[in-house]
PDB file of C-alpha atoms in Angstrom:
ATOM      1  CA  MET K   7      -5.177   0.590  61.875  1.00 88.00           C
ATOM      2  CA  LYS K   8      -2.693   2.619  60.001  1.00 92.00           C
ATOM      3  CA  ILE K   9      -4.117   3.957  56.801  1.00 95.00           C
ATOM      4  CA  GLY K  10      -2.193   5.685  54.023  1.00 95.00           C
ATOM      5  CA  ILE K  11      -3.896   7.700  51.147  1.00 96.00           C
ATOM      6  CA  PHE K  12      -1.369   8.624  48.504  1.00 96.00           C
ATOM      7  CA  THR K  13      -2.526  11.391  46.202  1.00 95.00           C
ATOM      8  CA  LEU K  14      -1.342  14.290  43.765  1.00 93.00           C
ATOM      9  CA  LYS K  15      -3.790  16.724  45.510  1.00 91.00           C
ATOM     10  CA  PRO K  16      -4.292  16.373  49.284  1.00 93.00           C
ATOM     11  CA  GLU K  17      -7.120  18.917  49.197  1.00 93.00           C
ATOM     12  CA  SER K  18      -9.102  17.247  46.535  1.00 91.00           C
ATOM     13  CA  TYR K  19     -12.699  16.128  47.254  1.00 90.00           C
ATOM     14  CA  THR K  20     -11.765  12.511  46.712  1.00 90.00           C
ATOM     15  CA  SER K  21      -8.913  12.647  49.352  1.00 93.00           C
ATOM     16  CA  GLN K  22     -10.762  14.515  51.874  1.00 94.00           C
ATOM     17  CA  ARG K  23     -13.939  12.270  51.491  1.00 93.00           C
ATOM     18  CA  LEU K  24     -11.912   9.224  51.973  1.00 93.00           C
ATOM     19  CA  LYS K  25     -10.333  10.855  55.109  1.00 94.00           C
ATOM     20  CA  ASP K  26     -13.707  11.879  56.488  1.00 95.00           C
ATOM     21  CA  GLU K  27     -15.353   8.397  56.010  1.00 93.00           C
ATOM     22  CA  ALA K  28     -12.316   6.774  57.735  1.00 93.00           C
ATOM     23  CA  GLN K  29     -12.580   9.270  60.658  1.00 94.00           C
ATOM     24  CA  LYS K  30     -16.268   8.561  61.041  1.00 94.00           C
ATOM     25  CA  ARG K  31     -15.322   4.901  61.656  1.00 93.00           C
ATOM     26  CA  GLY K  32     -12.802   5.912  64.318  1.00 92.00           C
ATOM     27  CA  LEU K  33      -9.761   5.411  62.106  1.00 92.00           C
ATOM     28  CA  ALA K  34      -6.778   7.842  61.655  1.00 88.00           C
ATOM     29  CA  PRO K  35      -6.015   8.067  57.962  1.00 94.00           C
ATOM     30  CA  GLN K  36      -2.941   9.888  56.726  1.00 95.00           C
ATOM     31  CA  ILE K  37      -3.020  11.702  53.413  1.00 96.00           C
ATOM     32  CA  ILE K  38       0.385  11.592  51.704  1.00 96.00           C
ATOM     33  CA  PRO K  39       1.131  13.809  48.553  1.00 96.00           C
ATOM     34  CA  TYR K  40       3.489  12.090  46.132  1.00 96.00           C
ATOM     35  CA  ASP K  41       5.524  15.265  45.962  1.00 96.00           C
ATOM     36  CA  GLY K  42       5.937  15.046  49.727  1.00 96.00           C
ATOM     37  CA  LEU K  43       8.094  11.991  49.502  1.00 96.00           C
ATOM     38  CA  ASP K  44      11.746  11.626  49.230  1.00 97.00           C
ATOM     39  CA  PHE K  45      13.669   8.495  48.400  1.00 96.00           C
ATOM     40  CA  GLU K  46      17.132   7.709  49.833  1.00 94.00           C
ATOM     41  CA  ILE K  47      18.633   4.838  47.709  1.00 93.00           C
ATOM     42  CA  ASN K  48      21.925   3.267  48.849  1.00 91.00           C
ATOM     43  CA  LYS K  49      23.479  -0.153  48.652  1.00 89.00           C
ATOM     44  CA  ALA K  50      21.834  -1.444  51.785  1.00 89.00           C
ATOM     45  CA  GLN K  51      18.202  -0.234  51.329  1.00 88.00           C
ATOM     46  CA  THR K  52      15.799   2.412  49.910  1.00 91.00           C
ATOM     47  CA  LYS K  53      14.326   4.556  52.548  1.00 92.00           C
ATOM     48  CA  ILE K  54      11.170   6.609  52.043  1.00 95.00           C
ATOM     49  CA  ILE K  55      11.067   9.868  53.814  1.00 95.00           C
ATOM     50  CA  PHE K  56       7.890  11.861  54.651  1.00 95.00           C
ATOM     51  CA  LYS K  57       7.934  14.943  56.806  1.00 94.00           C
ATOM     52  CA  ASP K  58      11.591  14.110  57.873  1.00 93.00           C
ATOM     53  CA  LYS K  59      10.622  10.656  59.063  1.00 94.00           C
ATOM     54  CA  ASP K  60      10.734   7.047  57.694  1.00 94.00           C
ATOM     55  CA  LEU K  61       7.413   6.384  56.078  1.00 93.00           C
ATOM     56  CA  GLY K  62       6.996   3.091  57.790  1.00 91.00           C
ATOM     57  CA  ARG K  63       4.463   0.394  57.065  1.00 92.00           C
ATOM     58  CA  PHE K  64       0.684   0.748  56.553  1.00 94.00           C
ATOM     59  CA  ASP K  65      -2.110  -1.708  57.282  1.00 94.00           C
ATOM     60  CA  LEU K  66      -4.301  -0.305  54.459  1.00 95.00           C
ATOM     61  CA  VAL K  67      -3.202   1.738  51.498  1.00 95.00           C
ATOM     62  CA  ILE K  68      -5.189   3.640  48.828  1.00 94.00           C
ATOM     63  CA  PHE K  69      -3.282   4.840  45.796  1.00 94.00           C
ATOM     64  CA  GLY K  70      -4.704   7.853  43.927  1.00 90.00           C
ATOM     65  CA  THR K  71      -3.635   8.882  40.496  1.00 86.00           C
ATOM     66  CA  ALA K  72       0.069   9.638  40.361  1.00 88.00           C
ATOM     67  CA  GLY K  73       0.300  11.082  36.851  1.00 82.00           C
ATOM     68  CA  PRO K  74       3.333  10.773  34.646  1.00 81.00           C
ATOM     69  CA  ARG K  75       5.401  12.729  37.132  1.00 87.00           C
ATOM     70  CA  PHE K  76       5.157  10.235  39.993  1.00 91.00           C
ATOM     71  CA  ALA K  77       4.172   7.008  38.244  1.00 89.00           C
ATOM     72  CA  VAL K  78       7.682   5.344  38.863  1.00 92.00           C
ATOM     73  CA  GLN K  79       7.502   6.271  42.551  1.00 94.00           C
ATOM     74  CA  ARG K  80       3.976   4.999  42.885  1.00 93.00           C
ATOM     75  CA  ASP K  81       4.844   1.658  41.231  1.00 92.00           C
ATOM     76  CA  TYR K  82       7.801   1.240  43.636  1.00 94.00           C
ATOM     77  CA  LEU K  83       5.572   1.985  46.583  1.00 94.00           C
ATOM     78  CA  LEU K  84       2.998  -0.547  45.311  1.00 94.00           C
ATOM     79  CA  SER K  85       5.668  -3.208  45.023  1.00 93.00           C
ATOM     80  CA  LEU K  86       7.131  -2.476  48.449  1.00 93.00           C
ATOM     81  CA  MET K  87       3.779  -2.463  50.156  1.00 93.00           C
ATOM     82  CA  LEU K  88       2.648  -5.628  48.550  1.00 93.00           C
ATOM     83  CA  GLY K  89       5.889  -7.231  49.994  1.00 92.00           C
ATOM     84  CA  GLN K  90       5.047  -5.842  53.428  1.00 93.00           C
ATOM     85  CA  LYS K  91       1.526  -7.506  53.176  1.00 94.00           C
ATOM     86  CA  SER K  92      -0.288  -4.356  53.404  1.00 95.00           C
ATOM     87  CA  LYS K  93      -3.962  -4.383  52.296  1.00 94.00           C
ATOM     88  CA  ILE K  94      -4.132  -2.358  49.028  1.00 94.00           C
ATOM     89  CA  LEU K  95      -7.587  -1.290  48.010  1.00 88.00           C
ATOM     90  CA  ASN K  96      -6.952  -0.856  44.354  1.00 83.00           C
ATOM     91  CA  ALA K  97      -3.945  -3.182  43.851  1.00 88.00           C
ATOM     92  CA  GLU K  98      -5.403  -5.392  41.194  1.00 85.00           C
ATOM     93  CA  SER K  99      -6.290  -2.524  38.876  1.00 83.00           C
ATOM     94  CA  LEU K 100      -2.895  -0.833  39.414  1.00 85.00           C
ATOM     95  CA  GLN K 101      -1.009  -4.034  38.462  1.00 84.00           C
ATOM     96  CA  LYS K 102      -3.126  -4.557  35.389  1.00 79.00           C
ATOM     97  CA  PHE K 103      -3.239  -1.008  34.257  1.00 77.00           C
ATOM     98  CA  PRO K 104      -0.120   0.799  35.837  1.00 71.00           C
ATOM     99  CA  ASN K 105      -0.051   3.671  33.567  1.00 72.00           C
ATOM    100  CA  ILE K 106      -3.494   4.088  31.937  1.00 76.00           C
ATOM    101  CA  ASP K 107      -4.148   7.089  29.765  1.00 85.00           C
ATOM    102  CA  LYS K 108      -6.558   8.111  27.095  1.00 90.00           C
ATOM    103  CA  ILE K 109      -4.604   6.349  24.331  1.00 91.00           C
ATOM    104  CA  ASN K 110      -4.183   3.158  26.429  1.00 88.00           C
ATOM    105  CA  GLN K 111      -7.842   3.288  27.162  1.00 89.00           C
ATOM    106  CA  HIS K 112      -8.793   3.339  23.551  1.00 92.00           C
ATOM    107  CA  PHE K 113      -6.498   0.380  22.793  1.00 91.00           C
ATOM    108  CA  LEU K 114      -8.309  -1.422  25.539  1.00 88.00           C
ATOM    109  CA  PHE K 115     -11.711  -0.379  24.276  1.00 89.00           C
ATOM    110  CA  GLN K 116     -11.047  -1.895  20.824  1.00 93.00           C
ATOM    111  CA  LYS K 117      -9.591  -4.988  22.260  1.00 91.00           C
ATOM    112  CA  THR K 118     -12.623  -5.640  24.583  1.00 89.00           C
ATOM    113  CA  ASN K 119     -15.254  -4.545  22.220  1.00 92.00           C
ATOM    114  CA  ILE K 120     -16.406  -1.602  24.284  1.00 88.00           C
ATOM    115  CA  PRO K 121     -18.117   1.159  22.277  1.00 89.00           C
ATOM    116  CA  PHE K 122     -15.983   4.316  21.785  1.00 90.00           C
ATOM    117  CA  VAL K 123     -15.498   7.229  19.413  1.00 89.00           C
ATOM    118  CA  GLU K 124     -13.251   6.255  16.578  1.00 92.00           C
ATOM    119  CA  SER K 125      -9.836   7.882  17.114  1.00 94.00           C
ATOM    120  CA  LYS K 126      -6.533   8.430  15.404  1.00 95.00           C
ATOM    121  CA  VAL K 127      -3.011   8.832  16.927  1.00 95.00           C
ATOM    122  CA  PHE K 128      -0.359  10.404  14.574  1.00 96.00           C
ATOM    123  CA  GLY K 129       3.332  10.193  14.909  1.00 94.00           C
ATOM    124  CA  LYS K 130       3.941  13.476  13.051  1.00 93.00           C
ATOM    125  CA  LYS K 131       1.667  16.431  12.630  1.00 91.00           C
ATOM    126  CA  GLY K 132       2.354  16.593   8.794  1.00 93.00           C
ATOM    127  CA  ARG K 133       0.432  13.216   8.440  1.00 94.00           C
ATOM    128  CA  LEU K 134      -2.708  14.605  10.231  1.00 94.00           C
ATOM    129  CA  ILE K 135      -2.578  17.813   8.122  1.00 92.00           C
ATOM    130  CA  ALA K 136      -2.321  15.679   4.875  1.00 93.00           C
ATOM    131  CA  SER K 137      -4.839  13.052   6.120  1.00 93.00           C
ATOM    132  CA  GLY K 138      -7.956  14.676   4.604  1.00 91.00           C
ATOM    133  CA  LEU K 139      -9.924  14.372   7.831  1.00 93.00           C
ATOM    134  CA  LYS K 140     -13.012  16.459   8.037  1.00 94.00           C
ATOM    135  CA  TYR K 141     -12.987  19.588  10.202  1.00 94.00           C
ATOM    136  CA  PRO K 142     -13.756  20.381  12.994  1.00 93.00           C
ATOM    137  CA  LEU K 143     -11.822  17.890  14.921  1.00 94.00           C
ATOM    138  CA  ILE K 144     -11.132  17.319  18.756  1.00 93.00           C
ATOM    139  CA  ALA K 145      -7.657  16.798  19.944  1.00 95.00           C
ATOM    140  CA  LYS K 146      -7.333  15.367  23.440  1.00 94.00           C
ATOM    141  CA  ASP K 147      -4.099  15.136  25.413  1.00 93.00           C
ATOM    142  CA  LYS K 148      -3.594  11.596  26.682  1.00 90.00           C
ATOM    143  CA  HIS K 149      -3.075  12.905  30.199  1.00 83.00           C
ATOM    144  CA  GLY K 150      -5.689  15.475  30.222  1.00 79.00           C
ATOM    145  CA  SER K 151      -8.589  15.561  32.607  1.00 71.00           C
ATOM    146  CA  LYS K 152     -11.341  17.890  33.756  1.00 69.00           C
ATOM    147  CA  GLY K 153     -11.659  19.201  30.265  1.00 70.00           C
ATOM    148  CA  MET K 154      -8.077  20.522  30.243  1.00 79.00           C
ATOM    149  CA  ARG K 155      -5.918  20.043  27.070  1.00 86.00           C
ATOM    150  CA  VAL K 156      -9.008  19.286  25.026  1.00 90.00           C
ATOM    151  CA  PHE K 157      -8.991  21.463  21.780  1.00 92.00           C
ATOM    152  CA  LYS K 158     -11.443  22.010  19.027  1.00 91.00           C
ATOM    153  CA  LEU K 159      -9.644  22.379  15.753  1.00 93.00           C
ATOM    154  CA  LYS K 160     -11.570  24.430  13.032  1.00 94.00           C
ATOM    155  CA  ASP K 161      -8.951  23.968  10.134  1.00 94.00           C
ATOM    156  CA  LYS K 162      -5.497  23.229   9.233  1.00 94.00           C
ATOM    157  CA  SER K 163      -4.154  26.448  10.384  1.00 95.00           C
ATOM    158  CA  GLU K 164      -5.362  25.899  13.919  1.00 94.00           C
ATOM    159  CA  THR K 165      -4.002  22.397  13.754  1.00 95.00           C
ATOM    160  CA  LYS K 166      -0.467  23.620  12.763  1.00 95.00           C
ATOM    161  CA  LYS K 167      -0.646  26.254  15.515  1.00 95.00           C
ATOM    162  CA  LEU K 168      -1.518  23.796  18.346  1.00 94.00           C
ATOM    163  CA  PHE K 169       1.033  21.165  17.341  1.00 95.00           C
ATOM    164  CA  SER K 170       3.777  23.663  17.129  1.00 94.00           C
ATOM    165  CA  SER K 171       3.443  23.781  20.996  1.00 93.00           C
ATOM    166  CA  PHE K 172       2.470  20.133  21.765  1.00 93.00           C
ATOM    167  CA  GLU K 173       3.850  16.759  20.723  1.00 94.00           C
ATOM    168  CA  ILE K 174       1.105  15.336  18.436  1.00 94.00           C
ATOM    169  CA  SER K 175       1.914  11.597  19.354  1.00 94.00           C
ATOM    170  CA  SER K 176       0.414  12.322  22.792  1.00 93.00           C
ATOM    171  CA  PHE K 177      -2.892  13.266  21.393  1.00 95.00           C
ATOM    172  CA  LEU K 178      -6.099  11.449  20.360  1.00 94.00           C
ATOM    173  CA  ILE K 179      -7.695  12.935  17.234  1.00 96.00           C
ATOM    174  CA  GLN K 180     -11.444  12.606  17.064  1.00 94.00           C
ATOM    175  CA  PRO K 181     -14.371  13.760  15.037  1.00 93.00           C
ATOM    176  CA  PHE K 182     -16.331  16.679  16.519  1.00 90.00           C
ATOM    177  CA  LEU K 183     -19.615  15.290  17.891  1.00 84.00           C
ATOM    178  CA  GLN K 184     -22.567  17.705  17.958  1.00 78.00           C
ATOM    179  CA  ALA K 185     -24.439  15.985  20.809  1.00 71.00           C
ATOM    180  CA  GLY K 186     -23.378  18.496  23.550  1.00 71.00           C
ATOM    181  CA  GLU K 187     -23.860  15.849  26.213  1.00 78.00           C
ATOM    182  CA  ASP K 188     -22.544  12.621  27.518  1.00 79.00           C
ATOM    183  CA  ILE K 189     -23.392  10.046  30.229  1.00 84.00           C
ATOM    184  CA  ARG K 190     -20.925   9.027  32.924  1.00 83.00           C
ATOM    185  CA  VAL K 191     -21.572   5.640  34.380  1.00 88.00           C
ATOM    186  CA  ILE K 192     -19.949   4.537  37.660  1.00 87.00           C
ATOM    187  CA  VAL K 193     -19.262   0.799  37.926  1.00 85.00           C
ATOM    188  CA  LEU K 194     -17.699  -1.033  40.752  1.00 79.00           C
ATOM    189  CA  GLY K 195     -17.227  -4.798  40.844  1.00 76.00           C
ATOM    190  CA  GLY K 196     -19.254  -5.245  37.735  1.00 82.00           C
ATOM    191  CA  LYS K 197     -22.134  -3.447  39.128  1.00 90.00           C
ATOM    192  CA  ILE K 198     -23.582  -0.060  38.174  1.00 92.00           C
ATOM    193  CA  LEU K 199     -23.671   2.276  41.198  1.00 91.00           C
ATOM    194  CA  GLY K 200     -24.966   5.357  39.447  1.00 91.00           C
ATOM    195  CA  ALA K 201     -25.028   7.467  36.294  1.00 91.00           C
ATOM    196  CA  MET K 202     -25.049  11.234  35.471  1.00 84.00           C
ATOM    197  CA  LYS K 203     -25.774  13.065  32.293  1.00 82.00           C
ATOM    198  CA  ARG K 204     -23.394  16.007  31.693  1.00 77.00           C
ATOM    199  CA  ILE K 205     -24.510  18.772  29.397  1.00 77.00           C
ATOM    200  CA  ALA K 206     -22.211  21.497  27.924  1.00 73.00           C
ATOM    201  CA  GLN K 207     -22.941  25.092  28.648  1.00 72.00           C
ATOM    202  CA  PRO K 208     -24.661  27.020  25.859  1.00 74.00           C
ATOM    203  CA  GLY K 209     -22.148  27.703  23.038  1.00 70.00           C
ATOM    204  CA  GLN K 210     -19.619  25.457  24.524  1.00 68.00           C
ATOM    205  CA  TYR K 211     -18.455  21.826  23.569  1.00 69.00           C
ATOM    206  CA  LEU K 212     -16.929  20.620  26.834  1.00 68.00           C
ATOM    207  CA  THR K 213     -19.288  18.531  29.094  1.00 66.00           C
ATOM    208  CA  ASN K 214     -16.957  18.037  31.963  1.00 60.00           C
ATOM    209  CA  TYR K 215     -18.454  19.018  35.334  1.00 53.00           C
ATOM    210  CA  SER K 216     -15.042  20.710  36.103  1.00 55.00           C
ATOM    211  CA  ALA K 217     -15.379  22.871  32.998  1.00 53.00           C
ATOM    212  CA  GLY K 218     -18.645  24.320  34.150  1.00 45.00           C
TER     213      GLY K 218
END
């Protein structure tokens, strides 16, 4: 069985764990970084090249996060491999949520009555500054992860400084919560597989495991 694992980070824990588990079962998975692919598009066909060879067909495919840089390529690969009758582990979720980010998530939370922290998305920074929101605030980049691009804003001066470098329409603005902890619940197929409590380091506000 030919297995393809598409990923942004071939050395990541997730990619290597999938590879290890497949090898334990006598399978030979191939980890394929999105930035390792080239596309040759002509009138006759589109060829996908990996390591100077045609990528070919896979029996089983797992698509990892592609990020905004490679979302278009990932979507093309998904469409192509569905047409080739490959088994795609997460096809349903990719088709339903092709480009999920923090802003999209909050629209979905509201629509489906999932509890969430009330948030605002502004088109221009001047409207945030004039909004009268109480500081401190949290600003989260819609594509951020692992605690990166999450900023605590203490006042209007810090807000002006931050959004002189970043586009405000790509950020969620939220009230700062004092709890210092959160709970991550892992759900698969409607069943809870496990949960973990993440606690911020003393004097810090980020609870992400990656942030320490």
